[in-house]
GROMACS .gro file of N, CA, C and O in nm:
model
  440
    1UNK      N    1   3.060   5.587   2.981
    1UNK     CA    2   3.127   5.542   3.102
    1UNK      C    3   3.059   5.418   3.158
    1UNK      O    4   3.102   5.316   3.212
    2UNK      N    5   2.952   5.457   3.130
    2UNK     CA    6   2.860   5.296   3.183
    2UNK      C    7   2.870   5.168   3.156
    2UNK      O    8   2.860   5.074   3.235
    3UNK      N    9   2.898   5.164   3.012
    3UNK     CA   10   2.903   5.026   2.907
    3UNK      C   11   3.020   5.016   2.969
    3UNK      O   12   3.015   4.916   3.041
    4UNK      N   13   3.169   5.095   2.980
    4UNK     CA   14   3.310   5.029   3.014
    4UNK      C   15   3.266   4.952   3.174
    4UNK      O   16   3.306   4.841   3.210
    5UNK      N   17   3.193   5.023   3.237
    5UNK     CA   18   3.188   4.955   3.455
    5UNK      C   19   3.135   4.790   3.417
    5UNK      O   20   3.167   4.683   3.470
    6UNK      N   21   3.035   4.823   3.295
    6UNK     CA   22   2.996   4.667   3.287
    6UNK      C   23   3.071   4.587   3.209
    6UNK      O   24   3.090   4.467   3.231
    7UNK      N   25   3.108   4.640   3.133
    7UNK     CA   26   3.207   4.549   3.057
    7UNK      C   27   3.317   4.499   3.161
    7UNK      O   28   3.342   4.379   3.162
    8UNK      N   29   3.369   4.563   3.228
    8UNK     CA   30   3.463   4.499   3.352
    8UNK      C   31   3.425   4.450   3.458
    8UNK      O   32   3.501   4.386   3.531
    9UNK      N   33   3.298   4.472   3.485
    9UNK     CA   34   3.191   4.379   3.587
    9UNK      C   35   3.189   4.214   3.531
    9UNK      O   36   3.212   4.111   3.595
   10UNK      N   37   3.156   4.229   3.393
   10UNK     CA   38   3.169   4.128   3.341
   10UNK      C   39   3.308   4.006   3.302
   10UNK      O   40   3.342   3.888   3.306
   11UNK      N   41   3.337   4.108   3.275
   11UNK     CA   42   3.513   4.040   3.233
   11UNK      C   43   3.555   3.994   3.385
   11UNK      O   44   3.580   3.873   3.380
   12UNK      N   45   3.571   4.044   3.517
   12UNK     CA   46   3.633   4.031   3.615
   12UNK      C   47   3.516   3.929   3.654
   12UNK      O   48   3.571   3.837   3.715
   13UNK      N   49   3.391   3.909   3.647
   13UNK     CA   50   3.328   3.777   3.719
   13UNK      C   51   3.376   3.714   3.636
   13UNK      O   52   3.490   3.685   3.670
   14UNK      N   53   3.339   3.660   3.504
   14UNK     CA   54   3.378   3.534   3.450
   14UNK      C   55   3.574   3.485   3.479
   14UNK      O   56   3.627   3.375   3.463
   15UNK      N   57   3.624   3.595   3.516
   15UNK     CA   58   3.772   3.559   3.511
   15UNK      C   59   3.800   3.468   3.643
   15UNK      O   60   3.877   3.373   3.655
   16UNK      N   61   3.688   3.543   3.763
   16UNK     CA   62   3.701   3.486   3.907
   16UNK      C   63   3.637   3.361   3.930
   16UNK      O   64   3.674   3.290   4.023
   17UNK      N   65   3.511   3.314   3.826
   17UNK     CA   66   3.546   3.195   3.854
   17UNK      C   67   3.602   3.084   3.761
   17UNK      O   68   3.569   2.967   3.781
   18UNK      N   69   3.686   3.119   3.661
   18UNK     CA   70   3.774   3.009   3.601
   18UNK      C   71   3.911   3.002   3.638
   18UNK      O   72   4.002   2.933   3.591
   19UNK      N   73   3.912   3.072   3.716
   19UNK     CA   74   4.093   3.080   3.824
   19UNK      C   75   4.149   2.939   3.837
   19UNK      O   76   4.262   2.919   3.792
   20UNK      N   77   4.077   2.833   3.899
   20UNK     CA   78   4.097   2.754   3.938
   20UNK      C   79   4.013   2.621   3.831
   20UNK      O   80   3.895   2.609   3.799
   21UNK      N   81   4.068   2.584   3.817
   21UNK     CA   82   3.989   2.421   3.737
   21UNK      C   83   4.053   2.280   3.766
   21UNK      O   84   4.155   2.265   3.835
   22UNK      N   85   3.994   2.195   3.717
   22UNK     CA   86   4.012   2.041   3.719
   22UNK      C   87   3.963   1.966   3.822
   22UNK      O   88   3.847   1.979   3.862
   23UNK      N   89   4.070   1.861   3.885
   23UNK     CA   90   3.938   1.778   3.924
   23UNK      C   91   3.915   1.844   4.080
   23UNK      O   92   3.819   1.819   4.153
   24UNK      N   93   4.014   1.922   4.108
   24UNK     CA   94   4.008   1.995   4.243
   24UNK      C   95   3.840   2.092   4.319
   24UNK      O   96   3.794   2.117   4.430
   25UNK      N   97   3.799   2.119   4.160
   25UNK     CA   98   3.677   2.201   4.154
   25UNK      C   99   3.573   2.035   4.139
   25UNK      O  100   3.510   1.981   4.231
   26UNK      N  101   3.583   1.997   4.023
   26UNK     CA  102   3.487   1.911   4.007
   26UNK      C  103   3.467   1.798   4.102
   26UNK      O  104   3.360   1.736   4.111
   27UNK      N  105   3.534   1.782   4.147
   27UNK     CA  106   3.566   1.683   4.292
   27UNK      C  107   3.499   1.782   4.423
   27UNK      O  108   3.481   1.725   4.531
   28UNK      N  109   3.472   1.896   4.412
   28UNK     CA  110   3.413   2.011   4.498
   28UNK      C  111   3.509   2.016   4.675
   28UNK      O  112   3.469   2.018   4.792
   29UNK      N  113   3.601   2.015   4.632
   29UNK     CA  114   3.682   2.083   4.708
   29UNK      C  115   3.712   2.217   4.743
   29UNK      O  116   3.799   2.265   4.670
   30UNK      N  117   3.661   2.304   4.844
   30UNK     CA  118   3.658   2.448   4.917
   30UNK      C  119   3.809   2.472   4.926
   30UNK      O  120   3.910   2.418   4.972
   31UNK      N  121   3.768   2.591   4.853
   31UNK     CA  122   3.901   2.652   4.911
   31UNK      C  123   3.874   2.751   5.042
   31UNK      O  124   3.772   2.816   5.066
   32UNK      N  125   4.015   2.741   5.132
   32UNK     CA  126   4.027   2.754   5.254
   32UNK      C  127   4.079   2.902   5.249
   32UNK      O  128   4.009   2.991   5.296
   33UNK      N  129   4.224   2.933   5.182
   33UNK     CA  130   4.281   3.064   5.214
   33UNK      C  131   4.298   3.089   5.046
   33UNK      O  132   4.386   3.027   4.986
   34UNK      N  133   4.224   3.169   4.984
   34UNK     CA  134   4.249   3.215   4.872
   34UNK      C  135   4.312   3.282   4.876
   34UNK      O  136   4.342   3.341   4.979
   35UNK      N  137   4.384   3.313   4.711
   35UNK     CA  138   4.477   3.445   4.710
   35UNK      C  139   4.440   3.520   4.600
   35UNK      O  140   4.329   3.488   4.557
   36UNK      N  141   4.498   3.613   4.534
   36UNK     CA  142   4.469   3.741   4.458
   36UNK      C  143   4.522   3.676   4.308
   36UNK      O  144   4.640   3.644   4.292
   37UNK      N  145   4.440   3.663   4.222
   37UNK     CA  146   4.448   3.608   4.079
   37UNK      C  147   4.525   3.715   3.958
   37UNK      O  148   4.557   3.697   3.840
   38UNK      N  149   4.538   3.847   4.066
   38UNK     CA  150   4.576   3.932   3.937
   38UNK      C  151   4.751   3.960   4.011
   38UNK      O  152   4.820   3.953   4.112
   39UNK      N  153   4.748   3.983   3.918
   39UNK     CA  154   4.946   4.061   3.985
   39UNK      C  155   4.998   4.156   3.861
   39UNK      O  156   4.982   4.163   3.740
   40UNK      N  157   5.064   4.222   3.958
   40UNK     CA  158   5.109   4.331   3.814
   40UNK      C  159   5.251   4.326   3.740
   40UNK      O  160   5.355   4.348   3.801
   41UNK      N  161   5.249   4.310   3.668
   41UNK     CA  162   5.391   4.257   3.555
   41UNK      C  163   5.426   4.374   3.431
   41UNK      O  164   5.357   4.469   3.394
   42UNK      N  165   5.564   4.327   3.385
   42UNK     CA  166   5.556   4.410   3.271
   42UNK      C  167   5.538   4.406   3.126
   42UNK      O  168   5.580   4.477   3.034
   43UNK      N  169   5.432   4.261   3.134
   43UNK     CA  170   5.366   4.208   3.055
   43UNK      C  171   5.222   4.187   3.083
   43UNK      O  172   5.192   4.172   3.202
   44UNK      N  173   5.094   4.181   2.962
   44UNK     CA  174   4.990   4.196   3.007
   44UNK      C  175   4.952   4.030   2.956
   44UNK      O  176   4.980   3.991   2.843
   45UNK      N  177   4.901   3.961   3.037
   45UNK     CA  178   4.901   3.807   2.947
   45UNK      C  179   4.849   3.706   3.100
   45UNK      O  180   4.844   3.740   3.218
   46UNK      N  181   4.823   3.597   3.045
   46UNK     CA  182   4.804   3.530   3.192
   46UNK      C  183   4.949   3.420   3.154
   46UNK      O  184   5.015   3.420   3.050
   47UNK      N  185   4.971   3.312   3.303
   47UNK     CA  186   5.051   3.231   3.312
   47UNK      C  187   4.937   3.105   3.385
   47UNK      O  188   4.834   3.146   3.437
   48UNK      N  189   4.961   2.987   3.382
   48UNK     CA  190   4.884   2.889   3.410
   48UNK      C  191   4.956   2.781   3.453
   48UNK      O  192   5.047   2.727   3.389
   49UNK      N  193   4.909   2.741   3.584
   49UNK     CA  194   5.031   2.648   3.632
   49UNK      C  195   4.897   2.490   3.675
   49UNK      O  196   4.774   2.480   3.685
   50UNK      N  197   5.008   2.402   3.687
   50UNK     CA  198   4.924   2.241   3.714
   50UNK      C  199   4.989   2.263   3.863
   50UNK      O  200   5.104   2.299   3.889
   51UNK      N  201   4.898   2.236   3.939
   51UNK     CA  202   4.941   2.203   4.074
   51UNK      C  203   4.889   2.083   4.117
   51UNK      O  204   4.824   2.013   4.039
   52UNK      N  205   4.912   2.042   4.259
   52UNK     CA  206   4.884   1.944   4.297
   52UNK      C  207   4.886   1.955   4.503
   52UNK      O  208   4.967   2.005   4.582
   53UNK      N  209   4.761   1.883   4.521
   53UNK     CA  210   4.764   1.927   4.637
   53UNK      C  211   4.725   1.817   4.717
   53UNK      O  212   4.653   1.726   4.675
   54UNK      N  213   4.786   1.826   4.864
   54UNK     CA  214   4.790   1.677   4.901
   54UNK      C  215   4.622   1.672   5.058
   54UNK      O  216   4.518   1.736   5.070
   55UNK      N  217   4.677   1.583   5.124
   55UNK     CA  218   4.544   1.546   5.172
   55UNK      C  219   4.510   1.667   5.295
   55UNK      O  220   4.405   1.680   5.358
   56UNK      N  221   4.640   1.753   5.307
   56UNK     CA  222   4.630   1.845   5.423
   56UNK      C  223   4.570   1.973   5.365
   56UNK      O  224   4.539   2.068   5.437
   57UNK      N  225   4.559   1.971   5.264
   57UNK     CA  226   4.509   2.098   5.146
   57UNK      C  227   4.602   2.176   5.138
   57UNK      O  228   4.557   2.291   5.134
   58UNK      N  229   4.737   2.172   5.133
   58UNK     CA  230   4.851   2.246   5.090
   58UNK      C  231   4.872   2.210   5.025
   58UNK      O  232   4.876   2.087   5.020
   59UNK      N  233   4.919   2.327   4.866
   59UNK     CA  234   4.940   2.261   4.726
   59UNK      C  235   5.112   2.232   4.761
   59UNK      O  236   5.206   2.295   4.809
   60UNK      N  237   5.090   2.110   4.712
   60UNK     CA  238   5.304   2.076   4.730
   60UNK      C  239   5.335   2.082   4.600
   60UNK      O  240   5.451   2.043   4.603
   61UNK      N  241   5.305   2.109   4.462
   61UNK     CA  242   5.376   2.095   4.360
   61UNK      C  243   5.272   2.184   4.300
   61UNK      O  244   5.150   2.174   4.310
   62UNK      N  245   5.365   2.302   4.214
   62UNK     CA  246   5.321   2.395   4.131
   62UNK      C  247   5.424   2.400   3.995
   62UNK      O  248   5.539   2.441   4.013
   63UNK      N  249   5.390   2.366   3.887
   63UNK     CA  250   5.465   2.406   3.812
   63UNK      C  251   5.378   2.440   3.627
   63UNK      O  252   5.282   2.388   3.570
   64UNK      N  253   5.477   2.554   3.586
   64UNK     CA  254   5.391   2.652   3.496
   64UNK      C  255   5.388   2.561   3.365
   64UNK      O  256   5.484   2.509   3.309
   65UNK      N  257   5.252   2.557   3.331
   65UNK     CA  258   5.209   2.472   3.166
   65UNK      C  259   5.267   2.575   3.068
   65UNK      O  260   5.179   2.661   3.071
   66UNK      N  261   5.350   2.612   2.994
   66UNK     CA  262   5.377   2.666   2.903
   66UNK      C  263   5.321   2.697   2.779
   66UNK      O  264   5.337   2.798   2.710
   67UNK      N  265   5.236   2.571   2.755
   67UNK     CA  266   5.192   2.556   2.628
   67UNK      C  267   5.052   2.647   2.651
   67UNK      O  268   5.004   2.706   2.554
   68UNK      N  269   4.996   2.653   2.767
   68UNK     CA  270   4.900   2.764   2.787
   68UNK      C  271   4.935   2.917   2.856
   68UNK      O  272   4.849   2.932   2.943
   69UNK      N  273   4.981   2.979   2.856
   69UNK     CA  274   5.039   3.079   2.895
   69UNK      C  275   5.078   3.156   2.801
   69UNK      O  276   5.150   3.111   2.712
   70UNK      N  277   5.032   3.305   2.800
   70UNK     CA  278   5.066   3.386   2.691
   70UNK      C  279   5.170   3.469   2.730
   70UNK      O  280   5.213   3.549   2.647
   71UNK      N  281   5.220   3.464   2.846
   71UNK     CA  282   5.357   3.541   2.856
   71UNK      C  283   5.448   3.443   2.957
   71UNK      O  284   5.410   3.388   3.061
   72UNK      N  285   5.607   3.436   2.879
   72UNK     CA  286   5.659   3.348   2.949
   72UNK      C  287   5.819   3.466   3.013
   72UNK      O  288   5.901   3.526   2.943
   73UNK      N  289   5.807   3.458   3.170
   73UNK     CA  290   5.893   3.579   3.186
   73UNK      C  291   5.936   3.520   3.362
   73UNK      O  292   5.858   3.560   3.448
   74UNK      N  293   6.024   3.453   3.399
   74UNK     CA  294   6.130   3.422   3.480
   74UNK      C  295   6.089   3.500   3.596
   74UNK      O  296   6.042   3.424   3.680
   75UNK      N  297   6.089   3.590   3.625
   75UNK     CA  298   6.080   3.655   3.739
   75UNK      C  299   5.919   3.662   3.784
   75UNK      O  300   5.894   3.640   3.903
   76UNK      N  301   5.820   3.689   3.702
   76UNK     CA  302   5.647   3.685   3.729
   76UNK      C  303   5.648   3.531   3.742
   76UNK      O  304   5.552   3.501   3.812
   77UNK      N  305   5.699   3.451   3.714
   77UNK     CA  306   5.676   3.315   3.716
   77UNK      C  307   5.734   3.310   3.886
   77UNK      O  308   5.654   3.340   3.974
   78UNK      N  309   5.852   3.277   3.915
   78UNK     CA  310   5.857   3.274   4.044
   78UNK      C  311   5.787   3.347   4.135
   78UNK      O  312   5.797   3.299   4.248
   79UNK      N  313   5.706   3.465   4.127
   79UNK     CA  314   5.633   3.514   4.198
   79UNK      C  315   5.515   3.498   4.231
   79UNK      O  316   5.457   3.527   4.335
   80UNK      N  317   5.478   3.446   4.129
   80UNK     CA  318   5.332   3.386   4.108
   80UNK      C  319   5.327   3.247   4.134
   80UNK      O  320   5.217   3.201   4.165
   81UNK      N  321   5.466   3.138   4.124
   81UNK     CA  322   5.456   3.042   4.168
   81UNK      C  323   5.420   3.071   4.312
   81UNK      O  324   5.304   3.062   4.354
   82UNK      N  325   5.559   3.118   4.411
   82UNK     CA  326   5.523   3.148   4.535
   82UNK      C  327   5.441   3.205   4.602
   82UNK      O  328   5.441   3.203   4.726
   83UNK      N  329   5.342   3.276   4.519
   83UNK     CA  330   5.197   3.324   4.563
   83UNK      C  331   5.107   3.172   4.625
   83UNK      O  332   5.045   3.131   4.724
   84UNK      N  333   5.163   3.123   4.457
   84UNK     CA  334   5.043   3.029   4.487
   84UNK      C  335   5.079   2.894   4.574
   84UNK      O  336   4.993   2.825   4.627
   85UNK      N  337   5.215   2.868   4.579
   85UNK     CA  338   5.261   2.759   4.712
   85UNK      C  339   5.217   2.848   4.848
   85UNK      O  340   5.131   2.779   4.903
   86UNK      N  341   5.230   2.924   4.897
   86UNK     CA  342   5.230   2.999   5.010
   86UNK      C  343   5.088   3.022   5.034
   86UNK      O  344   5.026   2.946   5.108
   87UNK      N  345   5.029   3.125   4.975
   87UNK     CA  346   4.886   3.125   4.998
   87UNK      C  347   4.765   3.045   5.016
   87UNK      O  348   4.685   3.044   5.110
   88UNK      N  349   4.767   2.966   4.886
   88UNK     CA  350   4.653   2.857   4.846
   88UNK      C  351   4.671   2.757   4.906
   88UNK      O  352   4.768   2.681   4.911
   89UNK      N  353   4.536   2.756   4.971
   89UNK     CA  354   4.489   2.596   5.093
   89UNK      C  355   4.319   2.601   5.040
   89UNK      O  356   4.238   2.677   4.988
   90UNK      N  357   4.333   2.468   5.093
   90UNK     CA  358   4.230   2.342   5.033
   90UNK      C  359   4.145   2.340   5.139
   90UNK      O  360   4.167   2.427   5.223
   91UNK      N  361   4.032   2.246   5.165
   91UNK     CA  362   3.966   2.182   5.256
   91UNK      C  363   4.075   2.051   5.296
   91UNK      O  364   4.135   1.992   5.207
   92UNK      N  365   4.097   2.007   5.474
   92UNK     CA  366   4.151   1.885   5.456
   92UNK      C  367   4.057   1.752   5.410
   92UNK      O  368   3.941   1.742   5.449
   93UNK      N  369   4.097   1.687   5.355
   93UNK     CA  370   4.021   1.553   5.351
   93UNK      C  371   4.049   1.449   5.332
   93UNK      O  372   4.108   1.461   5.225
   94UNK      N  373   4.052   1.326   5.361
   94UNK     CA  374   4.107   1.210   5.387
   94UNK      C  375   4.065   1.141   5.248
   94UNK      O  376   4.134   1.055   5.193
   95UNK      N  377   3.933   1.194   5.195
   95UNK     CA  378   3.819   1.094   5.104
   95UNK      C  379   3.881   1.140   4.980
   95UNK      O  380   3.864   1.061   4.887
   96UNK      N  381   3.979   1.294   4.939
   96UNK     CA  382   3.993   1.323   4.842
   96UNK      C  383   4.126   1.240   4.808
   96UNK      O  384   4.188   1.175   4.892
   97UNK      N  385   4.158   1.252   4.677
   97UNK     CA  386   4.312   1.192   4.620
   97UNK      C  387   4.439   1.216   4.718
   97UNK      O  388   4.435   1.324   4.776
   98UNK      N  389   4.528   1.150   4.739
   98UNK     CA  390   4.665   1.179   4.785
   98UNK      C  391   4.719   1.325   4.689
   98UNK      O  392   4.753   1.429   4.746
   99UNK      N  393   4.720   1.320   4.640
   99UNK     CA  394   4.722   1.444   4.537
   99UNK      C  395   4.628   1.484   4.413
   99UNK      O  396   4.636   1.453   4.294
  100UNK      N  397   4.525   1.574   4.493
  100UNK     CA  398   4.478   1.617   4.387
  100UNK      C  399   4.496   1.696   4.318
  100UNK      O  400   4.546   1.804   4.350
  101UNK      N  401   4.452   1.659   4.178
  101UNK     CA  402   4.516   1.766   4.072
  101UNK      C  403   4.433   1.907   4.045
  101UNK      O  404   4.323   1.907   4.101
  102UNK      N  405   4.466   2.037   3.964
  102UNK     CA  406   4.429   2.081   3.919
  102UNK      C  407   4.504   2.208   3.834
  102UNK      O  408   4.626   2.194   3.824
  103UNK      N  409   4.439   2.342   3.766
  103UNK     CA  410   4.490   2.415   3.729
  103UNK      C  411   4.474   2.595   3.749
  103UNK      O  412   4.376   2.664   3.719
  104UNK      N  413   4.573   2.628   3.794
  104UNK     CA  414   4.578   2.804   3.837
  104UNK      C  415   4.579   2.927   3.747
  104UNK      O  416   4.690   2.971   3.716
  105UNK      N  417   4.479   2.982   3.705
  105UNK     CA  418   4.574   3.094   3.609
  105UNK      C  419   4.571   3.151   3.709
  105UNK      O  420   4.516   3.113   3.812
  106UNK      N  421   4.665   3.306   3.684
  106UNK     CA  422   4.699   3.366   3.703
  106UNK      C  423   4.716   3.466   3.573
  106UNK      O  424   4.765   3.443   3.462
  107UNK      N  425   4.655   3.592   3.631
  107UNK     CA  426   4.653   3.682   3.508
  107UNK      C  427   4.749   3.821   3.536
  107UNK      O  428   4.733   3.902   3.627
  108UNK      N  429   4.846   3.821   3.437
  108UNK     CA  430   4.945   3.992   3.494
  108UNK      C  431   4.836   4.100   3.395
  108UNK      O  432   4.764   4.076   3.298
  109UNK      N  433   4.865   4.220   3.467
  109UNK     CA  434   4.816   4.310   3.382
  109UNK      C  435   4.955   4.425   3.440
  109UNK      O  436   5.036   4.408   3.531
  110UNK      N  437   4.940   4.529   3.352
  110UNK     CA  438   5.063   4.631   3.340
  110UNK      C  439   5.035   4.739   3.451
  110UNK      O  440   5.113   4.833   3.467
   0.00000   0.00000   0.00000
């Protein structure tokens, strides 16, 4: 029972912090209102979207990379888009890009 708590100790840190990437992180931009990286689907797989977020730290453009995503399914996609337009805010900042870029997984499990 022990080896499985760590094995998912493990798996769930490294997952929490590669949620988010590109230059949004490397540019060290805080996030303000996080949201929940997991969602439950009737597929087990992640989806990965490019967003883009402007100088008020609201992402205005989310849309899903396909070519990285191991499950592609219409309805978890709109949900998970609108998770992540609605929820996810930035630091404001004047000094960062008009839109900065970056990338979301999002992981379903069953």
């Amino acid at each position: 029972m022990k080896p499985i708590i760590v094995f998912l100790f493990v798996l769930f840190s490294a997952v929490g912090y590669t949620q988010i990437t590109g230059d949004i992180i490397s540019d060290g931009r805080k996030i303000e209102t996080g949201i929940e990286y997991t969602m439950k689907g009737t597929q087990a797989g992640i989806m990965v979207f490019s967003i883009s977020v402007n100088m008020d730290g609201k992402v205005s453009a989310c849309t899903l990379i396909k070519e990285e995503s191991t499950i592609i399914s219409t309805p978890s996609m709109i949900k998970a888009k609108n998770r992540i337009l609605t929820g996810l805010t930035f630091e404001k900042g004047y000094h960062f890009p008009e839109f900065h870029e970056g990338k979301v997984t999002i992981e379903f499990v069953l």
